[in-house]
Tab-separated table of C-alpha atoms in Angstrom:
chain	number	residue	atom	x	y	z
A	1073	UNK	CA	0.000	0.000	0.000
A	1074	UNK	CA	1.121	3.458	-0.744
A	1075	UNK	CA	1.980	6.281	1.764
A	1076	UNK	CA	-0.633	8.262	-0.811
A	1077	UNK	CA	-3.641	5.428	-1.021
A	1078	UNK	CA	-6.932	7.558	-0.098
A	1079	UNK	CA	-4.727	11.055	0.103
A	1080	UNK	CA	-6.005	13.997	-1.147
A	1081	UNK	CA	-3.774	16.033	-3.465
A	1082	UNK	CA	-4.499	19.380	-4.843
A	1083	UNK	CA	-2.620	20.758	-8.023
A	1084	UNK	CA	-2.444	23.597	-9.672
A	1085	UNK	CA	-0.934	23.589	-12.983
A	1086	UNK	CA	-1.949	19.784	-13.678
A	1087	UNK	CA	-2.993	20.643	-17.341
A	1088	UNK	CA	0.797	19.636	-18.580
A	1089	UNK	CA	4.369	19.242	-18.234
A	1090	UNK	CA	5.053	19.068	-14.064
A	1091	UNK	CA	1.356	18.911	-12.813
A	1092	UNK	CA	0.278	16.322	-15.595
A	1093	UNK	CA	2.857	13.801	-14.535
A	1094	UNK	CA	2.312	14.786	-10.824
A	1095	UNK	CA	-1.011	13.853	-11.483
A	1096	UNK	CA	-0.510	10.160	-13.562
A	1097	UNK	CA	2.226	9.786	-10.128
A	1098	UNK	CA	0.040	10.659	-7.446
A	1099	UNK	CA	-3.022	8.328	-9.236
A	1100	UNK	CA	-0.829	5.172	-9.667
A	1101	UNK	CA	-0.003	5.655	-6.161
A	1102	UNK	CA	-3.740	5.449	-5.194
A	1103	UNK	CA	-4.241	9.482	-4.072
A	1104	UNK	CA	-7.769	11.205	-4.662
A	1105	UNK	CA	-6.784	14.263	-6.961
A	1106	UNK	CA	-8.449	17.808	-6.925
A	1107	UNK	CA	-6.978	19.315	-10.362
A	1108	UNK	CA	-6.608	23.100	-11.216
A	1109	UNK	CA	-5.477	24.564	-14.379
A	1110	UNK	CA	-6.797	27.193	-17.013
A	1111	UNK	CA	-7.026	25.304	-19.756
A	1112	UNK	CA	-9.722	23.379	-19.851
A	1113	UNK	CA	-9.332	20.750	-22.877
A	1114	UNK	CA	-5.605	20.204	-21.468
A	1115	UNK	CA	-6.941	19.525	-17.826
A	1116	UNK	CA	-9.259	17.449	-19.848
A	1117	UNK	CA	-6.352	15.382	-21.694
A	1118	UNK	CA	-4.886	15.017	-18.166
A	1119	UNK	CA	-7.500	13.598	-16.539
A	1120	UNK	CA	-8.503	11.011	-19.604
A	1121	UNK	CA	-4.940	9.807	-18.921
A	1122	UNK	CA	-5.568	9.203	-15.531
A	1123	UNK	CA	-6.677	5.279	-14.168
A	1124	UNK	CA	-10.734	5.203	-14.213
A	1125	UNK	CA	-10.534	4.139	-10.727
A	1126	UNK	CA	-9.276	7.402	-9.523
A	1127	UNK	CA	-10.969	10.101	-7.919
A	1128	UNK	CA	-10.371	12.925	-9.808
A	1129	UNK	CA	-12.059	16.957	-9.697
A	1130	UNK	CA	-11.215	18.880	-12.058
A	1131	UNK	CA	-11.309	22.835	-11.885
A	1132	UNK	CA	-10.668	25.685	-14.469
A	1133	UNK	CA	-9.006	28.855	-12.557
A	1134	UNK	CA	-6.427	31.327	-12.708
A	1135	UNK	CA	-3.800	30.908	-9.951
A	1136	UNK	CA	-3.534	34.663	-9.998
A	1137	UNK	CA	-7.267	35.846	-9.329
A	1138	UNK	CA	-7.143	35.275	-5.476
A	1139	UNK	CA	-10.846	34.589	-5.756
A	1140	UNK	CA	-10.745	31.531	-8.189
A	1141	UNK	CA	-8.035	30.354	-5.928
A	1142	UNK	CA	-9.618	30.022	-2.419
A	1143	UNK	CA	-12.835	28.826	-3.970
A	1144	UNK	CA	-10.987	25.719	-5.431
A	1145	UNK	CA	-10.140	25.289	-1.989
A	1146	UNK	CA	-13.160	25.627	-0.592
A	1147	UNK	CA	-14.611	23.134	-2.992
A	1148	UNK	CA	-11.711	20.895	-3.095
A	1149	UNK	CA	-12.748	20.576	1.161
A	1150	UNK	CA	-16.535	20.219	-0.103
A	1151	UNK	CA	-16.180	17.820	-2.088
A	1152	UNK	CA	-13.568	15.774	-0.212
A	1153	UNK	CA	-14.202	16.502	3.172
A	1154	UNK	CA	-10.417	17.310	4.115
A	1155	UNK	CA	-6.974	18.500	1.293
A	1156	UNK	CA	-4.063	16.055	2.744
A	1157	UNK	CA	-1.363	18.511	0.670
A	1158	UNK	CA	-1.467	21.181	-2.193
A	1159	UNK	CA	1.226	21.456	-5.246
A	1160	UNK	CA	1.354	25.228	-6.060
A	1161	UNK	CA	2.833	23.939	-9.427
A	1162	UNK	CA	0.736	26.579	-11.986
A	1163	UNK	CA	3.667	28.078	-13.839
A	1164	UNK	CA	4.897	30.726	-16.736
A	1165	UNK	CA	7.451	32.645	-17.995
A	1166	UNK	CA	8.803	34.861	-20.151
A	1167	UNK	CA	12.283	35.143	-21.789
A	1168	UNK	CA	13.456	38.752	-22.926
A	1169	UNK	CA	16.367	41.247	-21.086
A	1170	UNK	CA	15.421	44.037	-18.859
A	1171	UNK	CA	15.438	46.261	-21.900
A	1172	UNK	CA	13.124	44.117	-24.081
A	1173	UNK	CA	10.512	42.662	-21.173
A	1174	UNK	CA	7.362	44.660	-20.957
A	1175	UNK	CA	6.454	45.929	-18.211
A	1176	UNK	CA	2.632	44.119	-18.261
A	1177	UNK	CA	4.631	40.739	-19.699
A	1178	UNK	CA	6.015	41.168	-15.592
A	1179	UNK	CA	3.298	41.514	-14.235
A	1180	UNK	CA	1.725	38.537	-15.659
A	1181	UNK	CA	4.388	36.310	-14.504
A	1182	UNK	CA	4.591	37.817	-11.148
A	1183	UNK	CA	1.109	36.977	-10.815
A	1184	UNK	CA	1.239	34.037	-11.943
A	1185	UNK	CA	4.238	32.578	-10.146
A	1186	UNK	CA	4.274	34.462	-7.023
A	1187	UNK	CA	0.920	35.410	-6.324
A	1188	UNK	CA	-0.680	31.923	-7.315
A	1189	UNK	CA	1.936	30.122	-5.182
A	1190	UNK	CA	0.569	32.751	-2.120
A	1191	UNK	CA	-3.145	32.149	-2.786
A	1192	UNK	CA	-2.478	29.066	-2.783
A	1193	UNK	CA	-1.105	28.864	-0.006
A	1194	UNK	CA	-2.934	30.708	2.279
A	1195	UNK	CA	-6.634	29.233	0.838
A	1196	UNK	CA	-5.232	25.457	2.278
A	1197	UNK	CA	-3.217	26.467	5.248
A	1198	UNK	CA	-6.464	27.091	7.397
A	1199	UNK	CA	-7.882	23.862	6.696
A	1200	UNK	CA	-4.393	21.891	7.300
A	1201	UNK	CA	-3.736	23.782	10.808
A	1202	UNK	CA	-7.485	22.834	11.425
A	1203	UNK	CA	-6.712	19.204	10.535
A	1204	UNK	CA	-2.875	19.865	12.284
A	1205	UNK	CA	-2.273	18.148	9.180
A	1206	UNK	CA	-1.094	18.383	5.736
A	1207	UNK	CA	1.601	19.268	3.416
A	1208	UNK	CA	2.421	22.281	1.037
A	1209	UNK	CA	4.684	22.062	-1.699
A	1210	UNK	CA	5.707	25.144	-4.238
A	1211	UNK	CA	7.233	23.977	-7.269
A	1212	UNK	CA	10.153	26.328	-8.182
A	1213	UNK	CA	13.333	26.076	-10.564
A	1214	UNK	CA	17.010	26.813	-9.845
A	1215	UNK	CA	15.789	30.262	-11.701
A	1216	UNK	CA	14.810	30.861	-7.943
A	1217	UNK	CA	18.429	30.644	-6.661
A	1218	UNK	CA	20.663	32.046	-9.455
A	1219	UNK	CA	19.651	34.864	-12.285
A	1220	UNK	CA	19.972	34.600	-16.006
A	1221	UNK	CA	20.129	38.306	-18.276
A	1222	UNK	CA	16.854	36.921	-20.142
A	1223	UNK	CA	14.611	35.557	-17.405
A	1224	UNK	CA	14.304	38.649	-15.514
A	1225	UNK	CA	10.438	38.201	-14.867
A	1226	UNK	CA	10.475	34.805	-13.956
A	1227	UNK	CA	13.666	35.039	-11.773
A	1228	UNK	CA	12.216	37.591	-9.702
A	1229	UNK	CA	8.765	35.213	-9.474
A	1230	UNK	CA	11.211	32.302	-7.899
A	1231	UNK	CA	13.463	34.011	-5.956
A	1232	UNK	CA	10.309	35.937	-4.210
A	1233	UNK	CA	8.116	32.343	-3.953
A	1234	UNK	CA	11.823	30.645	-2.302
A	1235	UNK	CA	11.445	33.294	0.469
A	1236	UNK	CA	7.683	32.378	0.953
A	1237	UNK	CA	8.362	28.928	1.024
């Protein structure tokens, strides 16, 4: 039996790359899984690749409307009576120098990266210190310990989401 048979597992992000195969790893392992992305045919594809025999939610939401966020928790605890850990995996980026990166293209990624990884966090936290139980997990990069001169944006995302976490 797996440490992850029956566990509930919220992810953001699950619509490819990281959260799909979080997803197809958490499902083989026997987890229940509350899915998040904002793409709705890839959160789809995800979930079609999934085992039938897993409990699976899906949600479309933006990580980085704070509202969206803390109602996918709020139905995630609805409609599985308790969240046993949440991935704050929902990700972007953009590659261009100081000079070249918009100012807007910044803000997107800030709120994406940063913000979504604090919503997140703070929308489960109450119901894990409730339950005095549960995990948190922000997926980051090694962009959040060393800078590059074309990932400006998403560098200061990671480095600001490493001092959260």
């Amino acid at each position: 039996m797996s440490r992850f048979e029956g566990q509930v597992i919220a992810i953001t992000g699950a619509g490819s790359g990281i959260g799909r195969a979080l997803a197809q790893n958490f499902a083989g392992r026997g987890a229940q899984l509350a899915l998040a992305d904002y793409n709705e045919a890839a959160l789809a594809e995800t979930a079609a690749l999934l085992p039938a025999s897993t409990r699976t939610e899906c949600t479309v939401m933006d990580v980085s409307k704070r509202d969206q966020v803390f109602a996918f928790a709020d139905k995630v605890i609805s409609d599985f009576g308790r969240v046993d850990m949440i991935i704050n995996n929902a990700g972007t980026s953009v590659l261009a120098t100081v000079e070249n990166v918009t100012i807007e293209e910044i803000e997107k990624v800030i709120n994406v990266n940063m913000w979504g990884v604090l919503y997140g966090t703070k929308a489960f936290l109450p119901h894990m210190l409730k339950a005095r139980s549960g995990r948190i997990v922000n997926v980051s990069s090694v962009f959040g310990l060393v800078a590059t001169p074309c990932s400006v944006a998403y560098t200061m995302s990671k480095f600001a989401m490493r001092g959260l976490t």
